[in-house]
CSV table of C-alpha atoms in Angstrom, one decimal:
chain,number,residue,atom,x,y,z
A,15,MET,CA,143.6,139.3,109.3
A,16,PHE,CA,140.8,142.1,110.6
A,17,ARG,CA,141.2,140.7,113.9
A,18,SER,CA,145.3,140.8,114.4
A,19,LEU,CA,145.2,144.3,112.6
A,20,SER,CA,143.0,145.4,115.2
A,21,VAL,CA,145.5,144.2,118.2
A,22,LEU,CA,148.3,146.0,115.9
A,23,VAL,CA,146.4,149.3,115.5
A,24,LEU,CA,145.5,149.5,119.4
A,25,ALA,CA,149.5,148.6,119.9
A,26,ALA,CA,150.3,151.4,117.4
A,27,LEU,CA,147.9,153.8,119.3
A,28,VAL,CA,149.5,153.0,123.2
A,29,SER,CA,153.3,153.0,121.4
A,30,GLY,CA,152.7,156.3,119.5
A,31,LEU,CA,151.2,158.0,122.5
A,32,LEU,CA,153.9,157.2,124.7
A,33,ALA,CA,156.4,157.9,122.3
A,34,GLY,CA,154.9,161.4,121.4
A,35,ALA,CA,154.7,161.8,125.3
A,36,ALA,CA,158.4,160.7,126.1
A,37,ILE,CA,159.8,163.6,123.3
A,38,HIS,CA,157.0,166.0,124.9
A,39,ALA,CA,159.0,166.0,128.0
A,40,VAL,CA,162.4,166.2,126.6
A,41,GLU,CA,161.4,169.0,124.1
A,42,THR,CA,164.5,168.2,121.7
A,43,PRO,CA,164.3,170.0,118.4
A,44,VAL,CA,165.8,167.4,116.6
A,45,LEU,CA,163.5,164.6,117.9
A,46,VAL,CA,160.3,167.1,117.8
A,47,ALA,CA,161.2,168.2,114.1
A,48,SER,CA,161.6,164.1,113.4
A,49,ALA,CA,157.9,163.6,114.9
A,50,GLU,CA,156.2,166.4,113.1
A,51,THR,CA,157.5,164.7,110.1
A,52,VAL,CA,156.1,161.7,110.7
A,53,GLN,CA,152.7,163.0,112.0
A,54,SER,CA,152.5,164.0,108.2
A,55,VAL,CA,152.6,160.5,107.4
A,56,GLY,CA,149.6,159.8,109.4
A,57,VAL,CA,147.4,162.7,107.7
A,58,LEU,CA,148.5,161.1,104.5
A,59,TRP,CA,147.0,157.8,105.6
A,60,LEU,CA,143.7,159.7,106.7
A,61,ASN,CA,143.0,161.5,103.6
A,62,ALA,CA,143.6,158.1,101.5
A,63,LEU,CA,140.6,156.8,103.5
A,64,ARG,CA,138.6,159.8,103.2
A,65,MET,CA,138.8,159.5,99.4
A,66,THR,CA,136.9,156.5,99.6
A,67,ILE,CA,134.0,157.7,101.3
A,68,VAL,CA,131.2,159.2,98.7
A,69,PRO,CA,132.2,156.5,95.9
A,70,LEU,CA,131.8,153.9,98.8
A,71,VAL,CA,128.6,155.0,100.2
A,72,PHE,CA,127.0,156.1,97.4
A,73,SER,CA,127.3,152.5,95.7
A,74,LEU,CA,126.4,150.8,99.0
A,75,LEU,CA,123.6,152.6,99.8
A,76,VAL,CA,122.2,151.8,95.8
A,77,THR,CA,123.4,147.7,96.1
A,78,GLY,CA,122.2,147.9,100.0
A,79,VAL,CA,118.8,149.2,98.5
A,80,ALA,CA,118.4,147.2,95.6
A,81,SER,CA,119.4,143.7,97.8
A,82,ALA,CA,116.8,144.3,100.4
A,83,ALA,CA,114.0,145.2,98.2
A,84,ASP,CA,115.0,141.6,96.2
A,85,ALA,CA,114.9,140.2,99.4
A,86,ALA,CA,111.4,141.3,100.7
A,87,ALA,CA,109.6,140.5,97.3
A,88,THR,CA,110.8,136.4,98.1
A,89,GLY,CA,107.6,135.7,100.2
A,90,ARG,CA,105.3,137.5,102.7
A,91,LEU,CA,107.9,135.8,105.7
A,92,ALA,CA,110.6,138.1,104.5
A,93,GLY,CA,108.3,141.3,104.2
A,94,ARG,CA,107.2,140.8,107.8
A,95,ALA,CA,110.4,140.8,109.2
A,96,PHE,CA,111.4,143.4,107.3
A,97,MET,CA,108.8,145.5,108.8
A,98,ILE,CA,110.2,144.3,112.3
A,99,PHE,CA,114.1,144.8,110.8
A,100,ALA,CA,113.0,148.7,110.8
A,101,ALA,CA,110.9,149.1,113.6
A,102,VAL,CA,113.9,147.7,115.5
A,103,LEU,CA,116.3,150.0,113.7
A,104,LEU,CA,114.4,153.4,114.3
A,105,VAL,CA,114.1,152.9,118.2
A,106,ALA,CA,117.8,151.9,118.4
A,107,ALA,CA,118.4,154.5,116.4
A,108,LEU,CA,116.6,157.0,118.7
A,109,TYR,CA,117.8,155.0,122.0
A,110,GLY,CA,121.2,155.4,121.0
A,111,ALA,CA,121.0,159.0,120.4
A,112,GLY,CA,118.5,159.6,123.8
A,113,ALA,CA,121.4,157.1,126.0
A,114,ILE,CA,124.4,159.0,124.6
A,115,SER,CA,123.2,162.5,125.6
A,116,GLY,CA,122.4,161.4,129.0
A,117,LEU,CA,125.2,159.7,129.6
A,118,LEU,CA,127.1,163.1,128.7
A,119,ALA,CA,125.1,165.0,130.6
A,120,LEU,CA,125.7,163.0,133.6
A,121,TRP,CA,129.7,162.6,133.4
A,122,PRO,CA,131.1,165.3,130.4
A,123,VAL,CA,134.4,165.0,129.5
A,124,ASP,CA,137.0,166.1,131.5
A,125,PRO,CA,137.7,169.8,129.4
A,126,ALA,CA,141.2,169.5,129.4
A,127,SER,CA,141.7,165.8,128.2
A,128,GLY,CA,139.1,166.5,125.4
A,129,ALA,CA,140.9,169.7,124.6
A,130,ALA,CA,144.0,167.6,124.5
A,131,LEU,CA,142.7,165.0,122.1
A,132,THR,CA,140.8,167.5,119.8
A,133,GLY,CA,143.5,169.7,119.6
A,134,ALA,CA,146.2,167.4,118.5
A,135,VAL,CA,144.0,165.9,115.8
A,136,GLN,CA,143.4,169.4,113.8
A,137,GLY,CA,141.9,169.3,109.6
A,138,ASP,CA,140.6,171.2,107.9
A,139,SER,CA,137.0,170.4,108.4
A,140,VAL,CA,134.6,173.1,109.3
A,141,PRO,CA,131.3,172.9,111.3
A,142,ALA,CA,128.4,173.3,109.5
A,143,ALA,CA,126.5,176.2,110.2
A,144,THR,CA,123.4,175.7,112.1
A,145,THR,CA,119.9,176.2,110.6
A,146,GLY,CA,116.4,176.1,110.9
A,147,PHE,CA,113.9,173.6,109.8
A,148,ARG,CA,112.4,176.0,106.9
A,149,GLU,CA,116.3,176.2,105.8
A,150,TRP,CA,117.1,172.8,106.2
A,151,LEU,CA,113.8,171.0,104.7
A,152,PRO,CA,115.1,171.8,101.2
A,153,THR,CA,118.5,170.9,101.5
A,154,LEU,CA,117.7,167.3,101.4
A,155,ALA,CA,117.3,166.9,98.0
A,156,PRO,CA,120.2,167.9,96.3
A,157,ALA,CA,119.9,170.3,93.3
A,158,ASN,CA,123.2,169.0,92.1
A,159,PRO,CA,124.5,165.5,92.9
A,160,ILE,CA,127.9,166.3,91.6
A,161,ARG,CA,128.1,169.1,93.5
A,162,ALA,CA,126.8,167.3,96.6
A,163,ALA,CA,130.0,164.8,96.3
A,164,ALA,CA,132.2,167.4,95.8
A,165,ASP,CA,130.8,169.4,98.9
A,166,ASP,CA,130.8,166.5,101.7
A,167,ALA,CA,127.2,167.4,101.8
A,168,ILE,CA,126.5,163.6,102.8
A,169,LEU,CA,122.8,163.8,103.6
A,170,GLN,CA,122.2,165.2,99.7
A,171,ILE,CA,124.2,162.4,98.9
A,172,VAL,CA,122.3,159.7,101.0
A,173,VAL,CA,118.9,161.2,99.9
A,174,PHE,CA,119.9,160.6,96.3
A,175,GLY,CA,121.6,157.2,96.5
A,176,LEU,CA,118.0,155.5,98.4
A,177,VAL,CA,116.4,157.7,95.7
A,178,PHE,CA,118.6,156.0,92.4
A,179,GLY,CA,118.5,152.6,94.5
A,180,PHE,CA,114.3,152.3,94.6
A,181,ALA,CA,114.4,153.8,91.2
A,182,ALA,CA,116.6,151.0,90.2
A,183,THR,CA,114.2,148.5,91.4
A,184,ARG,CA,111.7,149.6,88.9
A,185,LEU,CA,113.7,148.4,85.8
A,186,ARG,CA,113.1,145.8,84.0
A,187,PRO,CA,116.1,143.0,84.7
A,188,ASP,CA,117.9,143.3,81.5
A,189,LEU,CA,118.2,147.0,82.6
A,190,ARG,CA,118.6,146.6,86.3
A,191,MET,CA,121.0,143.7,86.4
A,192,PRO,CA,124.0,145.2,85.0
A,193,LEU,CA,123.2,148.9,86.8
A,194,ILE,CA,123.3,146.5,90.2
A,195,GLY,CA,126.3,145.0,88.7
A,196,PHE,CA,128.0,148.4,88.0
A,197,PHE,CA,127.8,149.8,91.3
A,198,GLN,CA,128.5,146.5,93.2
A,199,ALA,CA,131.8,146.4,91.1
A,200,VAL,CA,132.3,150.4,92.4
A,201,ALA,CA,131.5,148.8,95.9
A,202,GLU,CA,134.0,146.5,95.9
A,203,THR,CA,136.9,148.5,94.0
A,204,MET,CA,136.8,151.0,97.3
A,205,ILE,CA,136.6,148.2,99.6
A,206,VAL,CA,139.9,147.0,98.3
A,207,ILE,CA,141.3,150.1,98.0
A,208,VAL,CA,140.1,150.7,101.6
A,209,ARG,CA,141.6,147.1,102.7
A,210,TRP,CA,145.1,148.6,101.1
A,211,VAL,CA,145.2,151.9,103.1
A,212,LEU,CA,144.4,149.7,106.0
A,213,VAL,CA,147.2,147.3,105.9
A,214,ALA,CA,149.2,150.9,106.8
A,215,ALA,CA,146.8,151.2,109.4
A,216,PRO,CA,149.3,150.6,112.4
A,217,ILE,CA,151.7,152.9,110.5
A,218,GLY,CA,149.1,156.1,109.8
A,219,VAL,CA,147.3,155.4,113.8
A,220,PHE,CA,151.2,155.3,115.4
A,221,ALA,CA,151.9,158.7,113.3
A,222,LEU,CA,148.7,160.5,114.4
A,223,ALA,CA,148.9,159.1,118.3
A,224,LEU,CA,152.9,160.4,118.2
A,225,GLY,CA,151.4,164.2,117.5
A,226,ILE,CA,148.8,163.8,120.0
A,227,GLY,CA,151.6,162.9,122.5
A,228,LEU,CA,153.6,165.1,120.9
A,229,ARG,CA,151.6,168.1,122.0
A,230,THR,CA,149.7,167.0,124.9
A,231,GLY,CA,151.8,164.2,126.6
A,232,LEU,CA,148.9,162.0,127.9
A,233,ASP,CA,146.4,164.2,128.8
A,234,ALA,CA,144.2,162.8,126.2
A,235,ALA,CA,144.1,159.1,127.7
A,236,GLY,CA,141.4,160.2,129.6
A,237,ALA,CA,139.2,161.1,126.8
A,238,LEU,CA,139.8,157.7,124.9
A,239,THR,CA,139.2,155.8,127.8
A,240,GLN,CA,135.7,157.7,128.4
A,241,TYR,CA,135.0,157.0,124.8
A,242,VAL,CA,135.7,153.2,125.0
A,243,LEU,CA,133.5,152.9,128.2
A,244,MET,CA,130.8,154.9,127.1
A,245,VAL,CA,130.4,153.5,123.6
A,246,SER,CA,130.3,150.2,125.1
A,247,ALA,CA,127.8,151.1,127.6
A,248,VAL,CA,125.5,152.6,125.3
A,249,THR,CA,126.0,149.5,123.2
A,250,ILE,CA,125.4,146.9,125.5
A,251,GLY,CA,122.7,149.1,127.2
A,252,ALA,CA,120.7,148.2,123.5
A,253,LEU,CA,120.4,144.6,124.4
A,254,ILE,CA,117.4,145.7,126.2
A,255,LEU,CA,115.8,146.0,123.1
A,256,PRO,CA,116.0,142.5,121.9
A,257,TYR,CA,114.8,141.3,125.3
A,258,GLY,CA,112.1,143.4,125.1
A,259,LEU,CA,110.9,142.3,121.8
A,260,VAL,CA,110.8,138.9,122.8
A,261,ALA,CA,108.9,139.9,126.0
A,262,VAL,CA,106.1,142.1,124.8
A,263,LEU,CA,105.2,139.4,121.6
A,264,ARG,CA,106.3,136.1,122.6
A,265,GLY,CA,106.4,136.7,126.6
A,266,HIS,CA,106.1,132.9,127.3
A,267,ASP,CA,109.5,132.1,125.3
A,268,PHE,CA,111.5,134.9,127.2
A,269,ALA,CA,112.9,132.3,129.6
A,270,ARG,CA,113.9,129.6,126.4
A,271,PHE,CA,114.7,132.7,124.6
A,272,ALA,CA,117.3,134.0,126.8
A,273,ARG,CA,118.8,130.1,127.2
A,274,ALA,CA,119.1,129.7,123.2
A,275,CYS,CA,121.3,133.1,122.9
A,276,ALA,CA,123.3,132.9,125.7
A,277,PRO,CA,126.1,129.9,124.0
A,278,VAL,CA,125.7,132.1,120.9
A,279,GLN,CA,126.7,135.4,122.5
A,280,ALA,CA,129.6,133.5,123.5
A,281,LEU,CA,130.5,132.6,120.6
A,282,ALA,CA,130.2,136.6,119.2
A,283,PHE,CA,132.1,137.6,121.9
A,284,SER,CA,135.4,135.7,120.6
A,285,THR,CA,134.5,135.9,117.0
A,286,GLN,CA,132.7,139.2,116.3
A,287,SER,CA,131.2,137.7,113.6
A,288,SER,CA,127.5,137.6,113.1
A,289,LEU,CA,128.2,135.2,110.0
A,290,ALA,CA,130.4,132.8,112.1
A,291,CYS,CA,127.8,132.5,114.9
A,292,LEU,CA,125.0,132.1,112.1
A,293,PRO,CA,125.3,127.7,112.4
A,294,ALA,CA,125.0,128.3,116.2
A,295,MET,CA,122.1,130.9,115.7
A,296,VAL,CA,120.1,128.1,113.5
A,297,GLU,CA,120.7,125.2,115.6
A,298,ARG,CA,119.8,126.9,118.8
A,299,THR,CA,116.6,128.7,117.6
A,300,ARG,CA,115.5,125.2,115.9
A,301,ASP,CA,116.2,123.1,118.9
A,302,GLU,CA,115.6,125.5,121.8
A,303,LEU,CA,112.9,128.0,120.4
A,304,GLY,CA,111.1,125.2,117.6
A,305,ALA,CA,111.2,127.6,115.2
A,306,SER,CA,110.5,126.0,111.5
A,307,THR,CA,112.7,125.5,109.0
A,308,GLN,CA,111.0,128.9,107.1
A,309,VAL,CA,112.3,130.8,109.9
A,310,THR,CA,115.7,129.2,110.5
A,311,GLY,CA,116.4,129.5,106.7
A,312,VAL,CA,114.8,132.4,105.5
A,313,VAL,CA,115.0,135.0,108.4
A,314,LEU,CA,118.0,134.1,110.0
A,315,PRO,CA,120.3,134.2,106.9
A,316,LEU,CA,118.3,137.4,106.3
A,317,ALA,CA,119.0,139.2,109.4
A,318,VAL,CA,122.5,138.4,109.1
A,319,ALA,CA,122.5,139.7,105.5
A,320,VAL,CA,121.0,143.2,106.1
A,321,PHE,CA,120.4,143.8,110.0
A,322,ARG,CA,122.5,145.4,112.3
A,323,MET,CA,120.7,146.6,115.1
A,324,THR,CA,123.7,147.9,117.0
A,325,SER,CA,124.9,150.0,114.1
A,326,PRO,CA,122.7,153.3,114.7
A,327,VAL,CA,123.0,152.7,118.2
A,328,ALA,CA,127.0,152.4,118.6
A,329,ASN,CA,127.7,155.1,115.1
A,330,LEU,CA,125.3,158.1,117.1
A,331,ALA,CA,126.9,157.4,120.5
A,332,VAL,CA,130.5,157.9,118.6
A,333,ALA,CA,128.9,160.7,116.6
A,334,PHE,CA,127.6,162.3,119.9
A,335,PHE,CA,130.8,161.8,121.4
A,336,ILE,CA,132.9,163.5,119.1
A,337,ILE,CA,130.7,166.8,119.0
A,338,HIS,CA,130.6,166.7,122.6
A,339,LEU,CA,134.3,166.7,122.5
A,340,TYR,CA,134.4,169.9,120.1
A,341,GLY,CA,131.7,171.8,121.6
A,342,LEU,CA,129.5,171.7,118.7
A,343,GLU,CA,125.5,172.3,119.1
A,344,PRO,CA,124.3,170.4,116.0
A,345,SER,CA,120.5,171.8,114.8
A,346,ALA,CA,117.1,169.6,115.1
A,347,GLY,CA,117.5,169.6,111.3
A,348,GLN,CA,121.4,167.9,111.9
A,349,ILE,CA,120.4,165.6,114.6
A,350,ALA,CA,117.5,164.4,112.7
A,351,ALA,CA,119.7,164.0,109.5
A,352,ALA,CA,122.3,162.0,111.3
A,353,ILE,CA,119.6,159.6,112.5
A,354,ALA,CA,118.6,159.4,108.8
A,355,VAL,CA,122.3,158.4,107.6
A,356,ALA,CA,122.9,156.2,110.7
A,357,LEU,CA,119.9,153.9,109.6
A,358,ALA,CA,120.3,154.4,105.7
A,359,VAL,CA,124.3,153.5,106.3
A,360,SER,CA,123.2,150.6,108.8
A,361,VAL,CA,122.0,148.4,105.4
A,362,GLY,CA,124.4,149.1,103.0
A,363,ALA,CA,127.5,148.4,105.5
A,364,VAL,CA,126.3,145.3,106.8
A,365,GLY,CA,128.5,142.7,106.2
A,366,LEU,CA,131.8,144.5,105.7
A,367,PRO,CA,134.6,144.1,107.9
A,368,GLY,CA,134.7,146.0,111.1
A,369,GLN,CA,137.5,148.7,110.3
A,370,ILE,CA,136.2,149.2,106.7
A,371,SER,CA,132.2,149.3,108.0
A,372,PHE,CA,133.3,151.8,110.8
A,373,PHE,CA,135.0,154.3,108.9
A,374,ALA,CA,132.5,154.0,105.8
A,375,SER,CA,129.1,154.2,108.5
A,376,MET,CA,130.6,157.2,110.9
A,377,ALA,CA,131.9,159.6,108.2
A,378,PRO,CA,129.0,160.1,107.1
A,379,ILE,CA,127.1,160.4,110.4
A,380,CYS,CA,129.6,162.6,111.5
A,381,LEU,CA,129.5,164.9,107.9
A,382,ALA,CA,125.8,165.3,108.7
A,383,LEU,CA,126.7,166.8,111.9
A,384,GLY,CA,129.3,168.9,111.2
A,385,ALA,CA,131.7,166.9,113.1
A,386,PRO,CA,135.2,166.9,112.1
A,387,LEU,CA,136.5,163.6,110.4
A,388,GLU,CA,140.3,163.5,111.8
A,389,ILE,CA,139.6,162.1,115.1
A,390,LEU,CA,138.1,159.2,113.7
A,391,ALA,CA,141.6,157.5,112.8
A,392,ILE,CA,142.1,157.6,116.5
A,393,LEU,CA,138.9,156.1,117.6
A,394,LEU,CA,139.0,153.3,115.0
A,395,ALA,CA,142.5,152.2,117.2
A,396,VAL,CA,139.7,151.7,119.9
A,397,GLU,CA,136.9,150.3,118.6
A,398,VAL,CA,137.9,147.0,119.1
A,399,ILE,CA,136.8,146.9,122.3
A,400,PRO,CA,133.1,148.2,121.6
A,401,ASP,CA,133.5,146.1,118.7
A,402,ILE,CA,132.5,142.9,120.6
A,403,PHE,CA,129.4,144.5,122.2
A,404,ARG,CA,128.1,145.6,118.5
A,405,THR,CA,128.3,141.7,117.3
A,406,VAL,CA,127.3,140.3,120.8
A,407,GLY,CA,124.0,143.0,120.1
A,408,ASN,CA,123.5,141.9,116.4
A,409,ILE,CA,123.5,138.4,116.9
A,410,THR,CA,121.0,138.8,119.9
A,411,ALA,CA,118.8,140.7,118.1
A,412,ASP,CA,118.9,138.7,114.8
A,413,MET,CA,117.5,135.5,117.0
A,414,ALA,CA,115.3,138.0,118.4
A,415,VAL,CA,113.6,138.4,115.2
A,416,ALA,CA,113.8,134.7,114.4
A,417,ALA,CA,112.1,134.0,117.8
A,418,VAL,CA,109.2,136.5,117.2
A,419,VAL,CA,107.8,136.1,113.3
A,420,ARG,CA,106.0,133.5,112.5
A,421,PRO,CA,104.7,131.8,108.8
A,422,PRO,CA,101.4,132.9,108.1
A,423,GLU,CA,100.2,129.8,108.2
A,424,GLU,CA,102.2,128.6,111.4
A,425,PRO,CA,100.7,128.0,114.6
A,426,GLU,CA,101.6,129.4,117.7
A,427,PRO,CA,103.7,126.8,119.5
A,428,ALA,CA,102.2,125.6,122.6
A,429,PRO,CA,104.3,127.0,125.7
A,430,GLN,CA,106.3,123.9,127.3
A,431,ALA,CA,105.8,122.8,130.7
A,432,ALA,CA,108.5,124.1,133.4
């Protein structure tokens, strides 16, 4: 469903831009008024997506922390895998922020094209005020979580969700399970709502794109093209992390690892689903790398369930591109908050379909940076292209962790003769 929906949304974006540009060219009052009415439908659709952000993010964090803690407690092998997951995700987040900043410095968005895109996608978002570290630090803990949710203080919501989730893992099973079940039900309910809203995504994106074309013609096309190229490039560049991990920790296995990954990467490119690639990952890791059944039966399923290396990479690239478009200059505290949020939501949003995880992950990061959310609806339409490289990077990272993690009692395999 979601793959065909992605194609429809992309077609809606293109047709909306072209229709809006045509009306912009002829400037017929009746057509202009009709197009503005249609654009209001797009705003309604976007608001329907936004209403799910806070309950969805909080519930995903609570259930994600609880499931990760349970998995890590299953044995030393899982614990070692989690340590590698955490280290790779942190490096990936720092790489994503640095890589997109470098690319934007080398290739800034054309001011006219960027202004055309941002000027046509206006909302009521107000950039957060820049503060120093001393003023920012006390804001990490919400004095009133309910007010934080009402004010879209997303970092405070994330902190409270993480603390709440870890605290829930300390409860007795008879208390913990109903509590986690409740938040799992809330998350599933929000996902159902998002699925309903996404069914109308072609209509919503067409309406928003019509407004862009109406105000700017096709001037925004250049910024959208540059967005796709930059986010895709940063995501592809993240492949250096899993290959580097294997080169450093299992250098003698590097060539075999590259051979093992190649057919699975081709499968990921076509399916855009890490879960669909799991059987092939198990087969190639076992047959080509000689991994034990403990690794293929524990580490790989665990990686698919809770580990998405490219999530902080691509999400931070998107967020930094947005603040560049709007000319915002977030403080060091806001950037640190965005990285922390990107790491947190990368665990919570694992396993969600691309369109749902894109909005559920991107909205909190943008709020942490003080960036408007309205443009996400347009970027969602072209996310189908970078999402291909997200999946390829994720399965490569999953196989890399499986290649370097060994059960404590398992000896190192002897290098194969060339």
